[in-house]
Short mmCIF file of C-alpha atoms in Angstrom, two decimals:
data_model
loop_
_atom_site.label_atom_id
_atom_site.label_comp_id
_atom_site.label_asym_id
_atom_site.label_seq_id
_atom_site.Cartn_x
_atom_site.Cartn_y
_atom_site.Cartn_z
CA MET A 1 42.47 120.55 197.57
CA SER A 2 40.07 119.16 194.67
CA ASN A 3 37.56 116.74 195.90
CA GLU A 4 36.30 115.68 192.31
CA ILE A 5 37.60 113.05 190.35
CA ASN A 6 37.49 113.33 186.70
CA LEU A 7 37.61 110.10 184.83
CA LEU A 8 37.57 111.15 181.31
CA TYR A 9 40.54 112.95 179.65
CA SER A 10 40.46 116.50 179.25
CA LYS A 11 41.49 117.30 175.71
CA LYS A 12 44.99 118.09 175.97
CA GLN A 13 45.14 115.15 178.19
CA GLY A 14 43.53 112.82 175.33
CA GLY A 15 45.95 114.03 172.45
CA SER A 16 49.07 113.24 174.35
CA VAL A 17 47.59 109.84 175.01
CA ALA A 18 47.40 109.17 171.18
CA ILE A 19 50.50 110.34 170.64
CA LYS A 20 51.67 108.23 172.98
CA ALA A 21 50.20 105.45 171.39
CA ARG A 22 51.78 106.20 168.38
CA ILE A 23 54.98 106.26 169.44
CA LEU A 24 54.29 103.05 171.35
CA MET A 25 53.32 101.40 167.74
CA LEU A 26 56.32 103.43 165.98
CA ARG A 27 58.59 101.47 168.97
CA TYR A 28 57.22 97.91 168.01
CA ILE A 29 56.96 98.49 164.06
CA ALA A 30 61.09 99.26 165.11
CA LEU A 31 61.51 96.05 166.90
CA GLY A 32 60.11 94.56 164.50
CA LEU A 33 62.34 95.59 162.06
CA LEU A 34 65.14 94.75 163.79
CA PHE A 35 64.11 91.23 164.13
CA ILE A 36 63.53 90.69 160.72
CA ILE A 37 66.79 92.29 159.81
CA GLY A 38 68.55 90.19 161.93
CA VAL A 39 66.63 87.06 160.73
CA ILE A 40 67.38 88.23 157.38
CA SER A 41 71.12 88.46 157.91
CA VAL A 42 71.19 85.06 159.32
CA ILE A 43 69.32 83.53 156.77
CA VAL A 44 71.80 84.75 154.21
CA PHE A 45 74.65 84.32 156.63
CA ILE A 46 73.64 80.33 156.36
CA LEU A 47 73.03 80.39 152.26
CA ILE A 48 76.94 81.48 152.46
CA LEU A 49 77.99 79.12 154.52
CA ALA A 50 76.06 76.27 152.63
CA SER A 51 77.10 77.41 149.10
CA PRO A 52 78.71 74.26 147.19
CA LEU A 53 81.54 76.86 145.63
CA PRO A 54 84.40 75.74 147.70
CA GLU A 55 83.59 72.17 146.53
CA LEU A 56 83.26 72.96 142.86
CA LYS A 57 86.89 75.08 143.02
CA LYS A 58 88.02 71.41 144.24
CA GLN A 59 86.96 69.74 141.45
CA GLU A 60 87.76 72.43 139.11
CA SER A 61 91.79 72.36 140.62
CA ALA A 62 91.80 68.51 140.24
CA LEU A 63 90.56 69.01 136.50
CA LEU A 64 92.92 71.44 135.84
CA THR A 65 95.89 68.92 137.31
CA SER A 66 94.61 66.41 135.07
CA LEU A 67 94.93 68.33 132.33
CA SER A 68 98.03 69.81 133.08
CA THR A 69 99.53 66.14 132.61
CA SER A 70 97.98 65.76 128.88
CA HIS A 71 99.48 69.30 128.09
CA SER A 72 101.73 68.09 125.08
CA LYS A 73 98.81 66.55 123.92
CA ILE A 74 96.84 69.78 123.95
CA VAL A 75 99.19 71.63 122.39
CA LYS A 76 99.41 69.17 119.71
CA GLN A 77 95.79 69.64 118.67
CA VAL A 78 95.83 73.13 119.22
CA LEU A 79 98.52 73.31 116.70
CA ILE A 80 96.56 70.92 114.74
CA THR A 81 93.39 73.08 113.95
CA SER A 82 95.34 75.98 113.96
CA ARG A 83 96.91 75.04 110.81
CA LEU A 84 94.16 73.61 109.46
CA GLN A 85 92.40 76.65 109.94
CA ASP A 86 95.22 78.66 107.72
CA ILE A 87 95.56 75.78 105.31
CA SER A 88 92.10 76.02 104.40
CA LYS A 89 92.01 79.74 103.61
CA ILE A 90 95.30 79.41 101.78
CA VAL A 91 93.27 76.42 99.51
CA ALA A 92 90.10 78.66 99.47
CA ALA A 93 91.51 81.93 98.19
CA ARG A 94 94.26 80.00 95.50
CA PRO A 95 92.89 80.34 91.98
CA ASP A 96 92.56 77.44 90.05
CA VAL A 97 94.90 77.92 87.33
CA ASP A 98 95.10 74.57 85.50
CA ASP A 99 91.19 75.20 85.74
CA GLN A 100 91.05 78.04 84.13
CA ILE A 101 93.48 77.27 81.12
CA VAL A 102 91.43 73.72 80.74
CA ASP A 103 88.42 76.33 80.22
CA LEU A 104 90.07 78.21 77.74
CA ARG A 105 91.27 75.46 76.01
CA LYS A 106 87.74 74.05 75.55
CA LYS A 107 86.87 77.13 73.76
CA ILE A 108 89.53 76.72 71.07
CA PRO A 109 87.93 75.55 67.63
CA LEU A 110 89.37 73.32 65.25
CA GLY A 111 92.24 74.99 63.03
CA VAL A 112 92.98 77.46 66.13
CA GLU A 113 96.41 77.23 68.09
CA ILE A 114 97.39 78.51 71.45
CA LYS A 115 100.81 80.47 70.45
CA SER A 116 101.12 81.81 74.20
CA LEU A 117 99.66 82.29 77.24
CA ARG A 118 100.34 84.47 80.12
CA VAL A 119 98.28 83.59 83.57
CA ASP A 120 98.68 85.63 86.77
CA THR A 121 96.13 85.99 89.56
CA LYS A 122 94.60 89.27 87.79
CA GLN A 123 94.02 88.41 84.56
CA MET A 124 95.26 86.05 81.36
CA MET A 125 96.53 87.46 78.35
CA VAL A 126 96.46 84.52 75.39
CA THR A 127 97.59 85.02 71.55
CA ILE A 128 96.02 82.19 69.53
CA SER A 129 96.79 81.63 65.51
CA ALA A 130 94.43 80.93 63.29
CA ALA A 131 94.57 80.10 59.49
CA SER A 132 91.10 81.60 58.87
CA LEU A 133 89.03 84.08 60.42
CA LEU A 134 86.30 81.90 61.01
CA GLY A 135 88.15 80.55 63.92
CA VAL A 136 89.21 83.79 65.17
CA GLU A 137 85.62 84.78 65.18
CA SER A 138 84.30 81.48 66.63
CA PHE A 139 86.84 82.10 69.72
CA THR A 140 86.06 85.34 69.86
CA GLN A 141 82.25 84.94 70.39
CA GLU A 142 82.84 82.04 73.13
CA LEU A 143 85.00 84.12 74.93
CA THR A 144 82.63 87.27 74.60
CA LYS A 145 79.63 84.59 75.79
CA MET A 146 82.62 83.73 78.91
CA GLY A 147 82.83 87.51 79.57
CA ASN A 148 78.82 87.89 79.58
CA SER A 149 78.10 84.91 81.46
CA ASP A 150 81.20 83.96 83.92
CA LYS A 151 80.70 85.92 87.43
CA THR A 152 84.24 85.89 87.74
CA VAL A 153 85.62 87.68 84.42
CA ARG A 154 85.49 91.44 84.66
CA GLY A 155 86.03 91.72 80.65
CA VAL A 156 87.23 90.56 77.87
CA SER A 157 89.64 92.48 75.09
CA ILE A 158 91.24 92.41 71.66
CA ASP A 159 94.59 93.99 72.47
CA SER A 160 95.95 93.20 68.67
CA VAL A 161 95.27 91.62 65.39
CA GLU A 162 98.19 91.00 63.11
CA PHE A 163 98.48 89.20 59.68
CA THR A 164 101.52 87.52 59.29
CA PRO A 165 103.18 86.51 55.63
CA GLY A 166 102.66 82.95 56.56
CA GLU A 167 99.08 83.59 55.95
CA LEU A 168 98.14 82.95 59.71
CA TYR A 169 95.85 85.48 61.72
CA GLU A 170 97.57 86.13 65.37
CA VAL A 171 95.18 87.76 67.64
CA ALA A 172 95.90 88.63 71.26
CA TYR A 173 93.14 88.95 73.89
CA THR A 174 93.28 89.92 77.66
CA ILE A 175 90.72 88.55 79.68
CA THR A 176 90.46 90.50 83.14
CA TYR A 177 89.21 88.91 86.49
CA LEU A 178 87.74 90.22 89.89
CA MET B 1 82.45 108.65 192.96
CA GLU B 2 80.54 108.92 189.86
CA ASN B 3 81.79 111.59 187.75
CA SER B 4 80.03 114.63 186.24
CA SER B 5 78.57 113.38 183.09
CA ALA B 6 77.32 110.24 184.31
CA LYS B 7 75.17 111.89 187.18
CA SER B 8 73.78 114.30 184.52
CA LEU B 9 72.91 111.49 182.16
CA ARG B 10 71.56 109.74 184.88
CA LEU B 11 69.72 112.57 185.96
CA LEU B 12 68.54 113.22 182.20
CA TYR B 13 67.05 109.78 182.30
CA TYR B 14 65.05 109.92 185.28
CA ARG B 15 63.54 113.30 184.26
CA TYR B 16 62.50 112.27 180.80
CA LYS B 17 62.15 108.58 181.29
CA ASP B 18 58.12 108.28 181.48
CA THR B 19 57.73 111.07 178.89
CA GLN B 20 57.05 110.39 175.31
CA TRP B 21 60.21 112.26 173.96
CA PHE B 22 62.03 109.25 175.86
CA SER B 23 59.91 106.63 173.69
CA LEU B 24 60.41 108.51 170.62
CA SER B 25 64.11 108.34 170.87
CA ILE B 26 64.58 105.26 171.68
CA ALA B 27 62.21 104.58 168.65
CA VAL B 28 64.54 106.62 166.12
CA PHE B 29 67.43 105.22 167.64
CA ILE B 30 66.05 101.44 166.66
CA LEU B 31 65.38 102.76 163.10
CA LEU B 32 68.84 104.15 162.75
CA ILE B 33 70.37 100.80 164.10
CA ILE B 34 68.33 98.89 161.44
CA ALA B 35 69.76 101.61 158.76
CA LEU B 36 72.96 100.72 159.60
CA LEU B 37 72.54 97.47 159.81
CA ILE B 38 71.09 97.16 156.46
CA GLY B 39 74.07 99.20 154.90
CA ARG B 40 76.45 98.10 156.82
CA VAL B 41 75.97 94.05 157.13
CA VAL B 42 72.69 92.91 155.50
CA PHE B 43 73.16 94.81 151.92
CA PRO B 44 76.88 93.77 151.61
CA GLN B 45 75.90 90.08 152.82
CA VAL B 46 73.35 89.93 150.21
CA GLN B 47 75.93 91.49 147.24
CA ASN B 48 78.34 88.57 148.33
CA TRP B 49 75.73 86.11 148.17
CA LEU B 50 74.77 87.09 144.69
CA SER B 51 78.61 87.19 143.39
CA ILE B 52 78.94 84.18 144.94
CA GLN B 53 76.07 82.74 143.34
CA ASN B 54 77.81 84.31 139.90
CA GLU B 55 80.68 82.69 140.54
CA VAL B 56 79.32 79.03 141.48
CA ALA B 57 77.48 79.42 138.06
CA SER B 58 80.19 80.25 136.08
CA THR B 59 82.41 77.71 137.84
CA ARG B 60 79.86 75.34 136.58
CA GLN B 61 80.52 76.28 133.55
CA ARG B 62 84.40 75.83 133.37
CA LEU B 63 83.76 72.57 135.18
CA GLU B 64 81.32 70.95 132.20
CA ILE B 65 84.02 72.24 129.57
CA LEU B 66 86.96 70.66 131.62
CA ARG B 67 85.20 67.37 131.45
CA SER B 68 84.39 67.73 127.88
CA ASN B 69 88.01 68.72 127.36
CA GLU B 70 89.33 65.75 129.76
CA GLN B 71 87.21 63.27 128.11
CA GLN B 72 88.67 64.56 124.70
CA VAL B 73 91.68 64.35 125.67
CA GLN B 74 91.69 60.90 127.09
CA LEU B 75 90.32 59.49 123.76
CA MET B 76 93.24 61.44 121.85
CA ASN B 77 96.09 58.76 120.81
CA ASP B 78 99.65 60.67 120.87
CA ALA B 79 100.71 58.50 117.65
CA VAL B 80 97.46 60.00 115.70
CA LEU B 81 98.60 63.56 117.00
CA ASN B 82 101.73 62.78 115.66
CA THR B 83 100.87 61.87 112.42
CA GLN B 84 98.39 64.48 111.64
CA LEU B 85 100.87 67.50 113.46
CA GLN B 86 103.27 66.08 110.56
CA THR B 87 100.55 66.37 107.60
CA VAL B 88 99.77 69.69 108.40
CA THR B 89 103.66 70.70 108.97
CA SER B 90 104.52 69.52 105.91
CA ALA B 91 101.26 71.29 104.00
CA LEU B 92 102.23 74.29 105.83
CA PRO B 93 106.08 74.38 107.34
CA VAL B 94 107.06 76.17 110.23
CA GLU B 95 110.04 77.56 108.25
CA LYS B 96 111.54 77.83 104.57
CA ASP B 97 111.39 74.17 103.69
CA PHE B 98 113.72 74.33 100.42
CA THR B 99 114.13 70.33 100.64
CA GLY B 100 109.89 69.75 100.43
CA VAL B 101 109.70 72.40 97.90
CA LEU B 102 112.33 70.81 95.51
CA GLY B 103 110.51 67.49 96.27
CA SER B 104 107.22 68.50 94.96
CA VAL B 105 108.27 70.46 92.20
CA ALA B 106 110.30 67.54 90.90
CA VAL B 107 107.47 64.89 92.17
CA ALA B 108 105.02 66.91 90.08
CA GLY B 109 107.24 66.97 87.13
CA ALA B 110 107.87 63.57 87.01
CA LYS B 111 104.04 62.84 87.36
CA ALA B 112 102.78 65.47 84.41
CA GLY B 113 106.35 64.35 81.94
CA VAL B 114 107.95 68.01 81.86
CA SER B 115 111.58 68.67 82.20
CA PHE B 116 112.87 71.58 84.11
CA ASP B 117 115.76 74.05 82.31
CA ASP B 118 116.38 76.40 85.12
CA TYR B 119 114.94 77.52 88.32
CA THR B 120 115.45 80.37 91.04
CA PHE B 121 114.49 80.86 94.47
CA GLN B 122 113.67 84.22 96.10
CA VAL B 123 114.90 83.49 99.24
CA GLY B 124 114.37 86.31 101.01
CA PRO B 125 114.77 86.42 105.08
CA LEU B 126 115.73 83.44 106.57
CA SER B 127 115.12 84.62 110.08
CA THR B 128 111.77 83.06 111.50
CA LYS B 129 111.64 86.34 113.62
CA ALA B 130 110.96 88.20 110.50
CA ALA B 131 108.53 85.28 108.99
CA ALA B 132 106.66 85.82 112.19
CA LEU B 133 105.81 89.39 111.30
CA THR B 134 104.48 88.67 108.04
CA GLN B 135 101.09 87.60 107.71
CA ASP B 136 101.50 85.00 105.21
CA PRO B 137 104.95 84.37 104.69
CA SER B 138 106.06 82.42 101.73
CA ILE B 139 108.98 81.48 99.11
CA GLU B 140 108.83 82.31 95.79
CA LEU B 141 110.18 79.76 93.05
CA SER B 142 110.47 80.42 89.40
CA PHE B 143 111.37 77.90 86.61
CA ILE B 144 111.30 77.08 83.44
CA ILE B 145 109.52 73.59 82.27
CA ARG B 146 110.02 72.28 78.70
CA GLY B 147 106.40 70.33 77.41
CA SER B 148 103.47 70.77 75.83
CA LEU B 149 100.46 72.72 77.14
CA GLU B 150 98.76 69.78 78.04
CA SER B 151 101.62 69.04 80.35
CA ILE B 152 102.15 72.06 81.72
CA ILE B 153 98.74 72.04 82.88
CA LEU B 154 99.01 68.54 84.35
CA PHE B 155 101.82 69.91 86.07
CA LEU B 156 99.95 72.72 87.53
CA LYS B 157 97.26 70.27 88.67
CA GLU B 158 99.71 68.08 90.25
CA ILE B 159 101.33 71.24 92.26
CA SER B 160 98.26 72.12 93.46
CA GLU B 161 97.97 68.60 95.13
CA LYS B 162 101.52 68.14 97.18
CA VAL B 163 102.99 69.67 100.01
CA PRO B 164 103.89 72.16 100.33
CA LEU B 165 101.12 73.87 99.23
CA SER B 166 101.68 76.49 96.55
CA GLN B 167 99.75 78.89 94.56
CA VAL B 168 100.49 79.95 91.12
CA VAL B 169 101.50 83.35 90.80
CA SER B 170 102.64 83.50 86.99
CA VAL B 171 102.43 81.12 84.23
CA ASP B 172 104.05 82.26 80.93
CA TYR B 173 103.43 79.74 78.52
CA THR B 174 104.96 80.02 74.59
CA GLU B 175 105.17 77.15 72.30
CA THR B 176 108.70 76.06 73.52
CA GLY B 177 108.05 75.58 77.40
CA ALA B 178 106.51 77.69 80.43
CA ASN B 179 107.88 80.44 82.90
CA ILE B 180 105.92 79.28 85.86
CA SER B 181 106.17 81.08 89.38
CA LEU B 182 104.48 79.39 92.69
CA LEU B 183 104.51 80.97 95.82
CA PHE B 184 105.45 78.25 98.44
CA PHE B 185 103.60 79.17 102.01
CA TYR B 186 105.34 78.42 105.21
CA LYS B 187 104.25 79.58 108.86
CA VAL B 188 106.16 79.77 112.09
CA ILE B 189 105.08 78.56 115.18
CA PRO B 190 104.36 81.48 117.40
CA GLU B 191 106.62 82.04 120.94
CA ARG B 192 103.68 81.72 122.73
CA ILE B 193 100.74 79.48 121.82
CA PRO B 194 97.45 80.23 123.72
CA ILE B 195 95.92 77.31 125.42
CA SER B 196 93.38 77.67 127.77
CA TYR B 197 91.94 74.44 129.37
CA THR B 198 89.19 76.10 130.36
CA GLU B 199 88.09 76.63 126.54
CA PRO B 200 86.39 74.51 124.74
CA MET B 201 88.72 72.22 122.59
CA LYS B 202 88.58 72.35 118.95
CA GLN B 203 87.34 69.23 117.38
CA ILE B 204 89.18 67.66 113.99
CA GLN B 205 85.79 67.08 112.63
CA GLY B 206 83.51 68.02 109.10
CA ASN B 207 85.61 69.97 106.81
CA ASN B 208 88.44 69.79 108.78
CA ALA B 209 88.55 66.16 109.16
CA THR B 210 88.02 65.75 105.14
CA LEU B 211 91.06 68.63 104.86
CA LEU B 212 93.24 66.49 106.77
CA GLN B 213 92.63 63.62 105.17
CA THR B 214 93.10 65.22 101.69
CA LEU B 215 96.44 66.79 103.12
CA GLY B 216 97.41 62.97 104.15
CA ARG B 217 96.65 62.16 100.67
CA TRP B 218 98.57 64.73 99.28
CA LYS B 219 101.44 64.26 101.32
CA GLU B 220 102.27 60.34 100.18
CA ASP B 221 102.11 62.11 97.13
CA SER B 222 104.51 64.13 97.29
CA LEU B 223 106.89 61.65 98.85
CA TYR B 224 110.51 62.57 96.77
CA THR B 225 111.71 59.18 95.48
CA GLY B 226 114.85 60.58 94.46
CA ILE B 227 113.64 62.41 90.74
CA GLU B 228 116.25 65.29 90.47
CA ILE B 229 115.76 68.43 88.79
CA PRO B 230 118.77 69.54 87.17
CA ALA B 231 120.34 72.30 88.72
CA THR B 232 122.27 74.97 87.02
CA GLU B 233 124.33 77.70 89.10
CA SER B 234 121.91 80.27 89.63
CA ALA B 235 119.69 77.71 91.69
CA GLN B 236 122.23 77.05 94.61
CA PRO B 237 120.73 79.39 97.12
CA PHE B 238 122.77 78.14 99.80
CA ASN B 239 126.10 77.67 98.62
#
């Protein structure tokens, strides 16, 4: 039987106490984390319950019902806007043939007449008749100027020059557009 | 009477309850529960909450559009809409509008002071199904008009300001008159008109409003007042 009472831990016992203290700490930390997780879970649950989504959905449904009563008006509006889009594309894309001819006529000097004219979307073929070469030259110069300055014109060419027995010059030009 | 496994568990509990291993196993068990809760409860809940938040934001956005659309619809006048629809439909008919085409040509011719010699239609397929498949369906009308170059230019200007909308394909002018080919556009109404109440409705404003006004003027100007085009046998596409 031992008669001594050792109040100090032996080395072995001291290590065991330290481990026990660490394990206890780990248990507290684990419990604390469990509590925090529980609180977070409850908060998120309350947040989900308090969401305004059901009320918003009700409002959306009511508005959709209200709009569906005016469906015919909406269809008309959609048709009008869609047709207006198509129309604006057509109007923007169509060539102003009348303006092209008017522009050409402005270039015709005195004594020169248009004998024939063919216009399509790609080119304009014009045949003029003139009593003198001066008129022809003046018109050719005007067309050359137009070919150089007008960005829509790709090129201007003379197709033929004829002198008829009635002492008239007939010159055929082709203006090609871009 | 307790069964043997419960007995052995109890024995194990009394044997290890004061040891460090027992404390450690409890801590590990709690940590495992935490991991399980995070993975199975908290994470899905948070995900659910986030998706609800996203849905709330998108619903609010849709509501704004719906409210704006409703306000717009309430301001719409059915009679005005009908007039506007008639205007755009007369400019871009839903089918081959031969009466409208002949009417606009006749009115433009009368205003320009030209006379018509002969005209032909290239009718093409009559079914709207075929037209619906075409990008820009149109009718081609060719005719000969008698008149000076000035009156032909005037005619071309007049026809460009008439409805149904047309485009000049070619003008072949000689001193006796001109052979003119025009394309008259139309567009079939699609079987399904895509309408979504939750998309902002396009308003008729700006350029569109100006275009609509112009079309209204052209429509008034294209009213057929009994001017007749002398018809020849070749110009009877329906007989």
